[in-house]
Each structure stands twice: as structure tokens, then as C-alpha cells.
Short mmCIF file of C-alpha atoms in Angstrom, two decimals:
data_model
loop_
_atom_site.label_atom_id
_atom_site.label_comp_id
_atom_site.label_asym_id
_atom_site.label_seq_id
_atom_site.Cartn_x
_atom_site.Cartn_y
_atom_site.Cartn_z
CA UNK I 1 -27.09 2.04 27.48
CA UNK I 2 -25.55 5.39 26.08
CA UNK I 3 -23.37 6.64 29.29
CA UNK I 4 -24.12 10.32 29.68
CA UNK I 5 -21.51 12.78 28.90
CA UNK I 6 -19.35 13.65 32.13
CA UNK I 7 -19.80 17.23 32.62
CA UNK I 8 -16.41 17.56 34.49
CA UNK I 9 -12.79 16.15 33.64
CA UNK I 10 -12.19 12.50 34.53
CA UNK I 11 -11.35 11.55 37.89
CA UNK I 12 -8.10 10.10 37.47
CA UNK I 13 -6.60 13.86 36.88
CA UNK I 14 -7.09 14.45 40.21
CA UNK I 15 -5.46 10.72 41.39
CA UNK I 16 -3.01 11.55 38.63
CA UNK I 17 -1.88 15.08 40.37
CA UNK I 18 -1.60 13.55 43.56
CA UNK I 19 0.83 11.27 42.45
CA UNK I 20 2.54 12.54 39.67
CA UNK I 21 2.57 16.23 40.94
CA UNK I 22 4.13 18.77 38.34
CA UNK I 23 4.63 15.64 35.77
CA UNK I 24 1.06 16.33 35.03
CA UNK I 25 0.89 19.83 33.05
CA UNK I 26 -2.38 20.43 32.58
CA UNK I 27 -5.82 18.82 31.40
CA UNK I 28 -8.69 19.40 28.87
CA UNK I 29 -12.31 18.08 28.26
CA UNK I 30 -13.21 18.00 24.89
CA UNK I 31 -16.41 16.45 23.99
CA UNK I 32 -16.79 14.89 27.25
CA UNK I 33 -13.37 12.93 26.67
CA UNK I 34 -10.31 14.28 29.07
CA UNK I 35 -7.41 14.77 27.57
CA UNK I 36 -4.03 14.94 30.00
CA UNK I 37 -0.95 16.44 28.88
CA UNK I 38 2.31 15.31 30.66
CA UNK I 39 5.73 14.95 30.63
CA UNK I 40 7.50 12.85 28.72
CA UNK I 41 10.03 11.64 30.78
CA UNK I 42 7.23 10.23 33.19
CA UNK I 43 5.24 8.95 30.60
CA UNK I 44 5.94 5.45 30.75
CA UNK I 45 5.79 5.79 35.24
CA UNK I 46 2.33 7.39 34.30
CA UNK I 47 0.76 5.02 31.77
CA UNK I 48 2.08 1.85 34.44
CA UNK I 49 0.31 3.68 37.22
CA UNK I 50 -2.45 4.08 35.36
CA UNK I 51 -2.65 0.27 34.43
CA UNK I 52 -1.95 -1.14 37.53
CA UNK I 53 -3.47 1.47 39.65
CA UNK I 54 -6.91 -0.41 41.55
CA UNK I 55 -9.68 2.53 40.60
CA UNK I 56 -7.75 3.55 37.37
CA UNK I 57 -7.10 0.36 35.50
CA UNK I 58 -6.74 1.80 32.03
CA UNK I 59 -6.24 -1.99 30.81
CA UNK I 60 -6.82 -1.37 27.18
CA UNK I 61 -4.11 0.36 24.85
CA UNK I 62 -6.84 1.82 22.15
CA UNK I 63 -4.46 3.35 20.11
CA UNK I 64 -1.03 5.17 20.23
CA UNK I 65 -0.75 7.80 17.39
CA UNK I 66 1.04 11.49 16.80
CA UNK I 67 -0.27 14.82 15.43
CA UNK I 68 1.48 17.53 13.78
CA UNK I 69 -0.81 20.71 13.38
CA UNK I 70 -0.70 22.93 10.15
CA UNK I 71 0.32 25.76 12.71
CA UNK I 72 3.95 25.26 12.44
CA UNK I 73 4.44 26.92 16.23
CA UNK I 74 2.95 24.27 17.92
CA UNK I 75 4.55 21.26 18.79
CA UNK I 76 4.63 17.57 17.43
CA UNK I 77 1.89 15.24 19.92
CA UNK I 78 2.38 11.98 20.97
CA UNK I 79 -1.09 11.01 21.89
CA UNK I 80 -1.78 7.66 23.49
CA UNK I 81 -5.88 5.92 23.97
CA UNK I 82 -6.93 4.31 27.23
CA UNK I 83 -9.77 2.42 28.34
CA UNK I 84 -10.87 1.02 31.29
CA UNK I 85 -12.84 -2.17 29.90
CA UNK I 86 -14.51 -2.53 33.54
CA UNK I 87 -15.41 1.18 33.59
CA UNK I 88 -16.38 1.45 30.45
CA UNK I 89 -14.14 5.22 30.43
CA UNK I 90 -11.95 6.39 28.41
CA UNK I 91 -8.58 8.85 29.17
CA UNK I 92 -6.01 10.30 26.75
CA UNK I 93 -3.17 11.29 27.50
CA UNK I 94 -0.38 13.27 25.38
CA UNK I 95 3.29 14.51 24.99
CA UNK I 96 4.39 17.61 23.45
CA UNK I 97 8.00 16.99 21.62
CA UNK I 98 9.97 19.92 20.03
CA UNK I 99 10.59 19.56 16.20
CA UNK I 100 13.95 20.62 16.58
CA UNK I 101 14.34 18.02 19.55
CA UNK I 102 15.20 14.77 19.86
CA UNK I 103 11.61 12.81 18.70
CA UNK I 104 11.69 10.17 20.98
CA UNK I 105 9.81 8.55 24.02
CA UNK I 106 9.59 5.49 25.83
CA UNK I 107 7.94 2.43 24.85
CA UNK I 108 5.50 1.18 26.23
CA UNK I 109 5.22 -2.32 24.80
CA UNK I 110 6.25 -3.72 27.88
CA UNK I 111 2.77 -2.66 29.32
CA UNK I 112 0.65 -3.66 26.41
CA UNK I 113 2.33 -5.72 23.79
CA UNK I 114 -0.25 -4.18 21.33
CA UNK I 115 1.45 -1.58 21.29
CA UNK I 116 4.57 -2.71 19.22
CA UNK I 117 2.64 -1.87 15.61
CA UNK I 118 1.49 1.33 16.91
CA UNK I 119 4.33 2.31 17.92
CA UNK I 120 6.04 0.86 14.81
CA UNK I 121 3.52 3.00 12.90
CA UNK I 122 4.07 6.23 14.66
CA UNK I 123 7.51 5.70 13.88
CA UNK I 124 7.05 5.24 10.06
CA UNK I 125 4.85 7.67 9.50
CA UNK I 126 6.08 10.86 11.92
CA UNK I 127 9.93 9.52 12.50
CA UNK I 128 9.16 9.84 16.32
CA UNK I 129 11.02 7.22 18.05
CA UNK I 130 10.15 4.47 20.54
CA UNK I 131 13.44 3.88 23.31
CA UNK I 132 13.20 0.44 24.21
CA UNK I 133 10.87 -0.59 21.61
CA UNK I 134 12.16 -4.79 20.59
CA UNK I 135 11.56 -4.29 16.58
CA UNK I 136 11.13 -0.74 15.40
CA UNK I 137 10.93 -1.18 11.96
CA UNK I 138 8.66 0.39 9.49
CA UNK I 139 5.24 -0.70 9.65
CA UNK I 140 3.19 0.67 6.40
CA UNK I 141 6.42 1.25 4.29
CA UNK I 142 8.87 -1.19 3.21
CA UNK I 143 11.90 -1.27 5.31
CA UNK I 144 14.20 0.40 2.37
CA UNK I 145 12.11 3.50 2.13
CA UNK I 146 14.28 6.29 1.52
CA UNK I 147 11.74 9.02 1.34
CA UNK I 148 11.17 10.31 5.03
CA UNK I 149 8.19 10.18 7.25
CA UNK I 150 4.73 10.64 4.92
CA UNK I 151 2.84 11.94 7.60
CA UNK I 152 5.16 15.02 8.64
CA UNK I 153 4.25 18.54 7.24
CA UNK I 154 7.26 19.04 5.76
CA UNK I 155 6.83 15.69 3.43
CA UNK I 156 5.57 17.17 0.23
CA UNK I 157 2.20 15.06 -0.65
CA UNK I 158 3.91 13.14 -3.54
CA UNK I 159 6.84 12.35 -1.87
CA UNK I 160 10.38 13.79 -2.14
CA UNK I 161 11.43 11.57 -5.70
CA UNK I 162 10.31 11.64 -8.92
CA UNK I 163 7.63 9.25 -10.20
CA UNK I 164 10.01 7.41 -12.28
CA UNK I 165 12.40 7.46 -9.19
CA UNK I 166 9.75 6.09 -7.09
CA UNK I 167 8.61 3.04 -9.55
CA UNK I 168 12.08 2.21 -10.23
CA UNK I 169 12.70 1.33 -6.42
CA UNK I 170 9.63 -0.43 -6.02
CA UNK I 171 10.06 -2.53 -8.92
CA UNK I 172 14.09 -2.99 -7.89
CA UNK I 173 12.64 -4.31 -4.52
CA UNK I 174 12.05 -7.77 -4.35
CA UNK I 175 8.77 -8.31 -2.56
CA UNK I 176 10.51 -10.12 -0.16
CA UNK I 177 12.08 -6.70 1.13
CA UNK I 178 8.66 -5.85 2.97
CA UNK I 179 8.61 -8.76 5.45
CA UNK I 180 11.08 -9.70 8.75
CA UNK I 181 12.82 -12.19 8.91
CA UNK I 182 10.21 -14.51 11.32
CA UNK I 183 7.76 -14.35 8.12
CA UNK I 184 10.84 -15.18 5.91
CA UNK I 185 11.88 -18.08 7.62
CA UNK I 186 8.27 -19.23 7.18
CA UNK I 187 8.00 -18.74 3.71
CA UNK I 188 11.86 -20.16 3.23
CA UNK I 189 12.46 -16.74 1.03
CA UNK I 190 15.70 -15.90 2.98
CA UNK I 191 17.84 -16.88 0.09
CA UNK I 192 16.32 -13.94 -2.27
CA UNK I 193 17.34 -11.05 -0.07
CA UNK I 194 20.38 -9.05 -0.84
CA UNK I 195 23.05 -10.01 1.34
CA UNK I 196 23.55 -6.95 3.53
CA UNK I 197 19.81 -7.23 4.31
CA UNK I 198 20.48 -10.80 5.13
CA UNK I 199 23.09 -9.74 7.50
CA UNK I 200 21.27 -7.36 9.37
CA UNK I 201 18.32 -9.48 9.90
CA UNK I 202 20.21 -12.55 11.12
CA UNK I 203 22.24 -10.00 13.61
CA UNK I 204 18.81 -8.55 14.97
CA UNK I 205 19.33 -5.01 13.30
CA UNK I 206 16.05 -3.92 12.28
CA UNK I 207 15.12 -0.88 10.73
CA UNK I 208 17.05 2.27 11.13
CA UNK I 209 16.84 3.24 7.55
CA UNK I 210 17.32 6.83 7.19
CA UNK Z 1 0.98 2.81 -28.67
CA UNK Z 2 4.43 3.08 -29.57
CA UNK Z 3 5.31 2.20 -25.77
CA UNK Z 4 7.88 -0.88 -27.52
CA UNK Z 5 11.10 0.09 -28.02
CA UNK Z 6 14.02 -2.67 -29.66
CA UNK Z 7 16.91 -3.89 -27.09
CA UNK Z 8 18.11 -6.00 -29.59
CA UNK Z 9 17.50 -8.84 -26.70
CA UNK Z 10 16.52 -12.06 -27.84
CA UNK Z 11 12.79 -12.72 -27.93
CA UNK Z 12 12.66 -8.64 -28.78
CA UNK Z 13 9.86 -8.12 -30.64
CA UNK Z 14 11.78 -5.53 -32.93
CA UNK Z 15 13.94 -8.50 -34.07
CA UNK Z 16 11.16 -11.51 -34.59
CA UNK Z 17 10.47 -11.65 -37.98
CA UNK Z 18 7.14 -11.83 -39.79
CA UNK Z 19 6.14 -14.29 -41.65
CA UNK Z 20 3.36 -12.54 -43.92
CA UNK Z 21 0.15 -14.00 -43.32
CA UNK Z 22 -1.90 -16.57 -46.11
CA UNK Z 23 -4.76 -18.39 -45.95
CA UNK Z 24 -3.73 -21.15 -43.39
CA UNK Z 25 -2.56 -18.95 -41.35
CA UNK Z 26 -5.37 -16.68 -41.25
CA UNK Z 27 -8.23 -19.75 -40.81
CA UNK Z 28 -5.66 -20.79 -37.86
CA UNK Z 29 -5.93 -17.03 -36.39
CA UNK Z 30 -9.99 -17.25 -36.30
CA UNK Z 31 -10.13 -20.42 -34.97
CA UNK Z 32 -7.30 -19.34 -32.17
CA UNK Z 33 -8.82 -16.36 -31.07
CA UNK Z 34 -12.07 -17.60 -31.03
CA UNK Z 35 -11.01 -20.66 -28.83
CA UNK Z 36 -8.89 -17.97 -26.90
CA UNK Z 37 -11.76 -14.97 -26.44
CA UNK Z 38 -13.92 -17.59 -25.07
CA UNK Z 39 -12.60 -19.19 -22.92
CA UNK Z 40 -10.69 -16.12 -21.22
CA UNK Z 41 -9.67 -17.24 -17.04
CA UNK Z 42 -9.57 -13.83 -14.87
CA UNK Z 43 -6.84 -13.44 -12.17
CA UNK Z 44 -8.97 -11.21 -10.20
CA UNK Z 45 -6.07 -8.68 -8.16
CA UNK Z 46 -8.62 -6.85 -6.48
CA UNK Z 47 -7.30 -4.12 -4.01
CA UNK Z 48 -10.32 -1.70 -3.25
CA UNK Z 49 -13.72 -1.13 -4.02
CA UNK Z 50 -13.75 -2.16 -7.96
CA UNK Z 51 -12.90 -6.02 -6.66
CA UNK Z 52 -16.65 -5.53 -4.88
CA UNK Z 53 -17.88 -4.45 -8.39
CA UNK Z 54 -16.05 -7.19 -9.79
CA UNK Z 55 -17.27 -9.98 -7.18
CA UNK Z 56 -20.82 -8.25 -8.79
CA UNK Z 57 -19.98 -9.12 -12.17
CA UNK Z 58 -18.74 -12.62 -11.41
CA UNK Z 59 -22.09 -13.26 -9.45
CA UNK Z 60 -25.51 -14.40 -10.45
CA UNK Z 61 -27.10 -11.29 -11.68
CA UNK Z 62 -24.67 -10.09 -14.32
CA UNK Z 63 -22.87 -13.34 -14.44
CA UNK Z 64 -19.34 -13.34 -15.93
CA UNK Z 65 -19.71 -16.90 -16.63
CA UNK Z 66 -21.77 -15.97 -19.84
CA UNK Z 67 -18.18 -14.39 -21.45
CA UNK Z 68 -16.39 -18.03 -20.95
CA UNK Z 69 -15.10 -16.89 -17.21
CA UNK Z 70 -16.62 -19.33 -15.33
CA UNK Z 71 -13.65 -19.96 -13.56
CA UNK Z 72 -11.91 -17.33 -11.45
CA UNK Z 73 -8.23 -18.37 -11.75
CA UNK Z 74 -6.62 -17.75 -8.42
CA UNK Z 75 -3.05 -19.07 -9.76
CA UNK Z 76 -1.23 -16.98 -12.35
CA UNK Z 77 0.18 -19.97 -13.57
CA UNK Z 78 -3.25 -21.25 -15.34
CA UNK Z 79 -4.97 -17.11 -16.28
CA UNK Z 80 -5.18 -15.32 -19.09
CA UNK Z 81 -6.25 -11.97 -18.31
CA UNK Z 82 -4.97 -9.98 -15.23
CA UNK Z 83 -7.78 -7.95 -13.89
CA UNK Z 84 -6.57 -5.29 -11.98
CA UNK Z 85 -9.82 -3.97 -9.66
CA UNK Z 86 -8.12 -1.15 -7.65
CA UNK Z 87 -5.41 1.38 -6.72
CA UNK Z 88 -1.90 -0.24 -6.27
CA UNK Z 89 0.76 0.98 -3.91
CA UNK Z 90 3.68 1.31 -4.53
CA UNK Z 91 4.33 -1.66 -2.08
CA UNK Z 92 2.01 -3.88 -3.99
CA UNK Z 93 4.10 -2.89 -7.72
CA UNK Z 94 6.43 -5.98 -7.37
CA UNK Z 95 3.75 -8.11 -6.36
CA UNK Z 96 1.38 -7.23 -9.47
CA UNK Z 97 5.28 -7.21 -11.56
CA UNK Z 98 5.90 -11.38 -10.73
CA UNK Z 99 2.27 -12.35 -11.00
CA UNK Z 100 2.28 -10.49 -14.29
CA UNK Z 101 5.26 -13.07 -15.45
CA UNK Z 102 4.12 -15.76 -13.59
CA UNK Z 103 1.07 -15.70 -16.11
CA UNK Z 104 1.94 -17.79 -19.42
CA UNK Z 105 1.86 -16.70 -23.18
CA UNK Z 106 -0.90 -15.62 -24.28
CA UNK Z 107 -1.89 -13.44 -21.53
CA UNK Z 108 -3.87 -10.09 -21.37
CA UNK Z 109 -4.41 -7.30 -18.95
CA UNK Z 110 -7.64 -5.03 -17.76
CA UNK Z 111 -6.91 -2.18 -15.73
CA UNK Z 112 -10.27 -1.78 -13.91
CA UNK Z 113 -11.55 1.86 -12.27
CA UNK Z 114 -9.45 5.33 -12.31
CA UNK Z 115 -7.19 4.05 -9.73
CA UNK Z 116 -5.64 1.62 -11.53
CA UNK Z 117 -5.25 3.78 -14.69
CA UNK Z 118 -4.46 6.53 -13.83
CA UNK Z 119 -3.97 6.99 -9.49
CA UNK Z 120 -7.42 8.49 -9.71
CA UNK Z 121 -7.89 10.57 -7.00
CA UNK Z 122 -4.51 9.02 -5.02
CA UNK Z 123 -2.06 11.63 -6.34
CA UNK Z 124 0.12 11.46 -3.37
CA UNK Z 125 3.51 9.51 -2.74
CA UNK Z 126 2.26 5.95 -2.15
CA UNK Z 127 0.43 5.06 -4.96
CA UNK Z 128 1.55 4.04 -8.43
CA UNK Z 129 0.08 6.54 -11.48
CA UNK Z 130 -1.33 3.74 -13.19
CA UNK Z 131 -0.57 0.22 -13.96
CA UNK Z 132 0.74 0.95 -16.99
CA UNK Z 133 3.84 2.03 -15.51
CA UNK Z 134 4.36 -1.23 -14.07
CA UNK Z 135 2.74 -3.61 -16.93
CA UNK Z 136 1.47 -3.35 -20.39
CA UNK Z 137 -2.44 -2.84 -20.48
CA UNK Z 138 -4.71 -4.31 -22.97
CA UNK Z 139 -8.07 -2.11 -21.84
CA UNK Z 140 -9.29 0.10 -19.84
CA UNK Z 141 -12.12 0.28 -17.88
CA UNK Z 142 -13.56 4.31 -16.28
CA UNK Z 143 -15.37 4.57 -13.78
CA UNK Z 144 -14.89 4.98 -10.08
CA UNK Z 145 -15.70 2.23 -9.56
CA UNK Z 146 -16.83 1.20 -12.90
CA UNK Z 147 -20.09 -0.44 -12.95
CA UNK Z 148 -20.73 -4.78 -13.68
CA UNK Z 149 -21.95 -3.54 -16.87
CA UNK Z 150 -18.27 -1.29 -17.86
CA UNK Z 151 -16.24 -4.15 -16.72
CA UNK Z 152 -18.32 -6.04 -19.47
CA UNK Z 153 -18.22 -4.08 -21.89
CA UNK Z 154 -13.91 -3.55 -20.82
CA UNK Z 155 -14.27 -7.62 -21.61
CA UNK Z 156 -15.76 -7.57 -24.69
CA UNK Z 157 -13.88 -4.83 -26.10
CA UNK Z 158 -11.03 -7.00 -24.75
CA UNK Z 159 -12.63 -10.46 -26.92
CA UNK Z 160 -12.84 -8.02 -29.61
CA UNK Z 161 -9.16 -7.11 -29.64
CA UNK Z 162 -7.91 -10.71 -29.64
CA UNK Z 163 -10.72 -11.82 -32.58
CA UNK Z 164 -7.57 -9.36 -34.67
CA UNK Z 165 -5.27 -10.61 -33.26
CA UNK Z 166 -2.53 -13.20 -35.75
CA UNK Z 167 0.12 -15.30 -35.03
CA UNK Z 168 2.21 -13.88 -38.04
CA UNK Z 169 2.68 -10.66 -35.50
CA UNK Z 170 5.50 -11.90 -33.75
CA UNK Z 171 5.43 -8.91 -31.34
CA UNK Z 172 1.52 -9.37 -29.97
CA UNK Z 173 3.75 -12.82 -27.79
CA UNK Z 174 6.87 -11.14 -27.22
CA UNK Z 175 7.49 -10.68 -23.04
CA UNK Z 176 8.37 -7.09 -21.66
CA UNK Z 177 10.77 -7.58 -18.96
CA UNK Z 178 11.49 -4.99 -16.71
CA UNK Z 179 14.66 -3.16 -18.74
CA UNK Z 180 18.10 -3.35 -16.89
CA UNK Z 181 17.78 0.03 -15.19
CA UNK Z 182 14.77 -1.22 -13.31
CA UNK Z 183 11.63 0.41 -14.97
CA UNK Z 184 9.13 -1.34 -17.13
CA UNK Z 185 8.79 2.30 -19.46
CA UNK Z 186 11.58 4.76 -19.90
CA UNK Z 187 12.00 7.41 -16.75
CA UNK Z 188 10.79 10.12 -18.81
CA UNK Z 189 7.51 7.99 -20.18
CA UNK Z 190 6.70 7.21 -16.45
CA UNK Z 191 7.11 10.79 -15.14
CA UNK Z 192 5.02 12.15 -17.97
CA UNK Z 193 2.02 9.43 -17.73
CA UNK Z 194 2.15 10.30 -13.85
CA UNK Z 195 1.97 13.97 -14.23
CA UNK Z 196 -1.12 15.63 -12.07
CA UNK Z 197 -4.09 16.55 -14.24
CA UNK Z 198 -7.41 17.75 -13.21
CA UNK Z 199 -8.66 18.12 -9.68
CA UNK Z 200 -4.92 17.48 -8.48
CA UNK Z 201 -3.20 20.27 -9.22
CA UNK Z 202 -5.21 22.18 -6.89
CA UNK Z 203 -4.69 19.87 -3.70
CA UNK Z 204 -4.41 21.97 -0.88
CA UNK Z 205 -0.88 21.37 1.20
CA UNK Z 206 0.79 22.38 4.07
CA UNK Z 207 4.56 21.86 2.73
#
């Protein structure tokens, strides 16, 4: 059965204005899906609420992603999925981050652990930070990348390096660079990392490569 | 292709020498490459869509097993040729690198599709320009993706190219290691082979 397409914005802006007030800026419909736009210091208060609320229960984490528009005024988007699996409905709900700012928001991988590759993604891809997030690491890249964040607008499309540049340090990588140290320890290939990489993976320091 | 250069390493194949060829040695070539061209085992490294045209060319209809490749060797350690069916990251170019010398003399390659000779349409900062920056290629197969019947014809020009082949050329054997400053080709030779061509060079971008 095809639900039909609400003509109105979802219910929960209304539940979410009561309780969140001015945290909630403002809200869209676009193609029948609400979009909420709030701030992101009460994000991770608002995305709880929303799970644990009875009548919301957004219990499904569909996807956490980020957009930056061609339109260099507007500002970078953190945009995170919900579902309600009962419901069958959907919400989305976004933060607006300054370039210029400091790109980070709370994790929320304490709500939905599914959200830890997401979130490593976003990270990867748009350099937006997750506070509180257990392994930020590069997801897609390997954890050495030196090039930036691909998906930004200011990444040119073939990358800051030359080509030669770029095949030397993926052939100087051992393949062993792209995993963490819980697949390591499976496959026993600790002993072929460089030793500062060694270092920082027994010590927990993940990531971080600027 | 004049892509060898001498490092006066041993095993170089600048400094081999070569023994000039007679009639034993030339009955032992024939009867070499013919046992060789026959009896060629595929390490299928399928990444994208030209490992499903390649699955089609190993299956019943057009039926690989007719060239001597009945069995799909999913160990480097007992294949000949390395078919490479797909674009490779830049991730995936140390992983291609150690099969490649995992593989034992003799040993052959087949860059399969547009992707993996050239990047194809993936002109952008993940994806390696070509395989050929990373190992050396025997043929080439167009196409995007090629069809069961260009792979076949990559395979036969491929049987072809060994039937010349002669153990008096002590460079056809002779490993390419990865040079000391970490590239397979010079800098220059890898930045010139990855150069945008074609459709490319008009991408439109935001930066």
C-alpha cells in the first residue's frame, strides 16, 4: 500500500516546537517529506527526544550525510534521516554550520550505533567533525590521506597532487595502512605497519590526519 | 614500448645477456609457448561492471574454457595472466601492486575496459589513470565494458604475443619492481599517461 502524500508538514514539528521552542528554526515540506532545521547545539537533545519520545519514535537512523551547495553564500548542512519503522514516516532534520566556523557537532552514536560509519564518512568526505564520536577515522580514504576532504567545493575534482604524487603514495602505502587495528590483530599484520602508526593505534589515537 | 629503463640492479633486464637464438632453442620456444598460450590460468581482479562481462565470458555461452582457462585461479601464487576487469582506486593500487608479484615467472597482464586503461570516464582524484601506472600491461581490451567477444579476442591477441615470445630474450622474464622512489614508471611518464583527454577537459566544476 503506497501511503498518500501528506499534504501538510509532519506532526512532530508541532511536538518538536513545544518542546524545543526557538531550538527549532524553521520547517519545510518538500515532496511530501518535512524537513526541520535546528540548532546545533540541541541537536543531539532533539534527535534523543525524538527516539525516545512515545508518538515520535524515529527508531531508525536512515542515513547521516552533509551538503555543500555550489552557491558559495549558503552554508555547509548537516542533514540527518529518520524513520519511524512502526509509522512507516519519515522526518529530516538539518544543521546549518558556517564555513569559516568550527565544523563540528555532536555524535550521535550513542543513540544509534549505526551511526559511527556515517558519521565517519561525513567526516572524510566534508571534514565536519563528530564531538564524542569513539573512532573517527576516515572511512572511504585511507587513514594517511593527505589531500583534504573530496567532497568540499573547494577540493579541485582531481585532487590537490599531481598524478605521479598521488600513485607514489598509494604504492608507498602498505595495504595494511587502510585497516584499524581490530582487523589487524585479526589478520596478525601488525608487524608491517610503520612504527609511529603502530604507536598510535596501540594508544587509541585514531585518525586526525590533517 | 620503451617504458624499461637499466638500474644496473641485478636481474635488470638491461644487464642479462643474450644468448643468440639456434635451432634448439627456437624448437624449445614453440613448444614453450604453445604449452604456455594454452594453458593460460586467469586471476580474475574484477572491480566493476567488466568482471560481469567477464563472469559472461567464463560462462557457458562464450565459454573461456575453449582458450585453455578452464580454471579461474583465485590464488596469485598458481596464475598466469592478471585480468584486470575494472576501474582501480587509488586504495586498491597496492593491492593489484603485491598480487602482481605474488604471481610467478612467466606471468602476463590484460587490462580489461577504459577504466582500467586509461580512468575512462573517472578523471577525478580517486582513481588511478590506468593500470599501467601501477603494472606493466601485456593487452588491452576497449570497450566500456568490452563485450565476451573483445575480452576474447584481448586473449588471443594475448596467445598470439607469447607464440613470439623466446627464452634467448632475457628481458621478456625480468621483474619490474617498484623503483626506490616509490613509482612503478618515472613521475613524469605517470603524469603524462594520466593527462585528461577527450570528454574530460570539459568537466564542469565548482572549484
Amino acid at each position: 500500500m503506497t501511503p498518500a502524500v501528506a499534504a501538510g508538514p509532519s506532526a512532530s514539528v508541532a511536538a518538536l516546537r513545544a518542546a524545543f521552542g526557538p531550538a527549532i528554526r524553521r520547517h519545510d515540506v518538500v515532496a511530501g517529506d518535512t524537513i526541520v532545521l535546528v540548532d546545533a547545539a540541541r541537536v543531539h537533545d532533539i534527535l534523543a527526544w525524538l527516539r525516545d519520545t512515545p508518538g515520535q519514535r524515529y527508531d531508525y537512523l536512515v542515513d547521516v550525510t552533509a551538503v555543500e551547495y555550489r552557491d558559495r553564500e549558503r552554508l555547509l548542512e548537516v542533514v540527518w534521516f529518520l524513520r519511524a519503522l512502526e509509522r512507516a514516516e519519515d522526518l529530516r532534520l538539518k544543521v546549518e554550520l558556517a564555513k569559516d566556523g568550527p565544523l563540528a557537532v555532536p555524535t550521535c552514536t550513542d543513540l544509534w550505533r549505526g551511526a559511527d560509519w556515517l558519521e565517519r564518512e561525513v567526516w572524510d568526505m566534508f571534514g565536519i567533525r563528530f564531538s564524542g564520536h569513539p573512532d573517527l577515522r576516515r572511512l572511504l580514504m585511507w587513514e594517511t590521506y593527505a589531500e583534504g576532504h573530496p567532497l568540499r567545493k573547494d577540493f579541485p575534482l582531481r585532487g590537490h597532487f599531481s598524478r605521479a604524487e598521488q600513485t607514489r603514495q598509494a604504492l608507498g602505502g602498505a595495504a595494511e595502512k587502510h585497516y584499524s587495528l581490530e582487523e589487524l590483530s585479526i589478520a596478525d599484520a601488525m608487524h608491517y605497519l610503520p612504527d609511529d602508526m603502530r604507536e598510535r593505534l596501540a594508544h587509541g589515537h585514531h585518525g586526525e590526519v590533517e | 614500448m620503451g617504458l624499461i629503463e637499466s638500474t644496473g640492479l641485478p636481474g635488470d633486464p638491461a644487464v642479462v645477456s643474450h644468448a643468440s637464438p639456434n635451432w634448439v632453442t627456437t624448437r624449445l620456444d614453440f613448444l614453450m609457448n604453445w604449452a604456455r598460450k594454452n594453458s593460460l590460468w586467469p586471476m580474475p581482479f574484477g572491480t566493476a561492471c567488466c568482471a560481469i562481462e567477464f563472469m559472461a565470458t567464463a560462462a557457458s555461452r562464450y565459454d573461456l574454457a575453449r582458450f585453455g582457462m578452464e580454471r579461474q585461479s583465485f590464488s596469485p601464487r598458481q596464475a598466469d595472466v592478471l585480468i584486470c576487469a575494472g576501474r582501480l582506486p587509488f586504495k586498491l593500487a597496492p593491492v593489484i601492486r603485491r598480487i602482481w608479484d605474488q604471481m610467478p615467472q612467466p606471468k602476463w597482464a590484460i587490462s580489461m575496459g577504459a577504466c582500467a586503461s586509461s580512468g575512462g570516464i573517472f578523471d577525478n582524484y580517486a582513481m588511478v589513470q590506468g593500470i599501467d601506472t601501477i603494472i606493466p600491461v601485456d593487452v588491452y581490451v576497449p570497450g566500456c565494458p568490452p563485450r565476451p567477444e573483445g575480452l576474447m579476442y584481448g586473449i588471443l591477441l594475448l596467445q598470439k604475443k607469447i607464440q613470439g615470445e623466446s627464452v634467448t630474450d632475457g628481458a621478456l622474464r625480468a621483474d619490474r619492481p617498484v623503483r626506490p622512489d616509490g613509482l612503478f614508471l618515472p613521475a613524469e611518464r605517470v603524469d603524462e599517461l594520466s593527462e585528461p583527454f577527450g570528454n574530460s577537459v570539459h568537466q564542469t566544476r565548482s572549484a
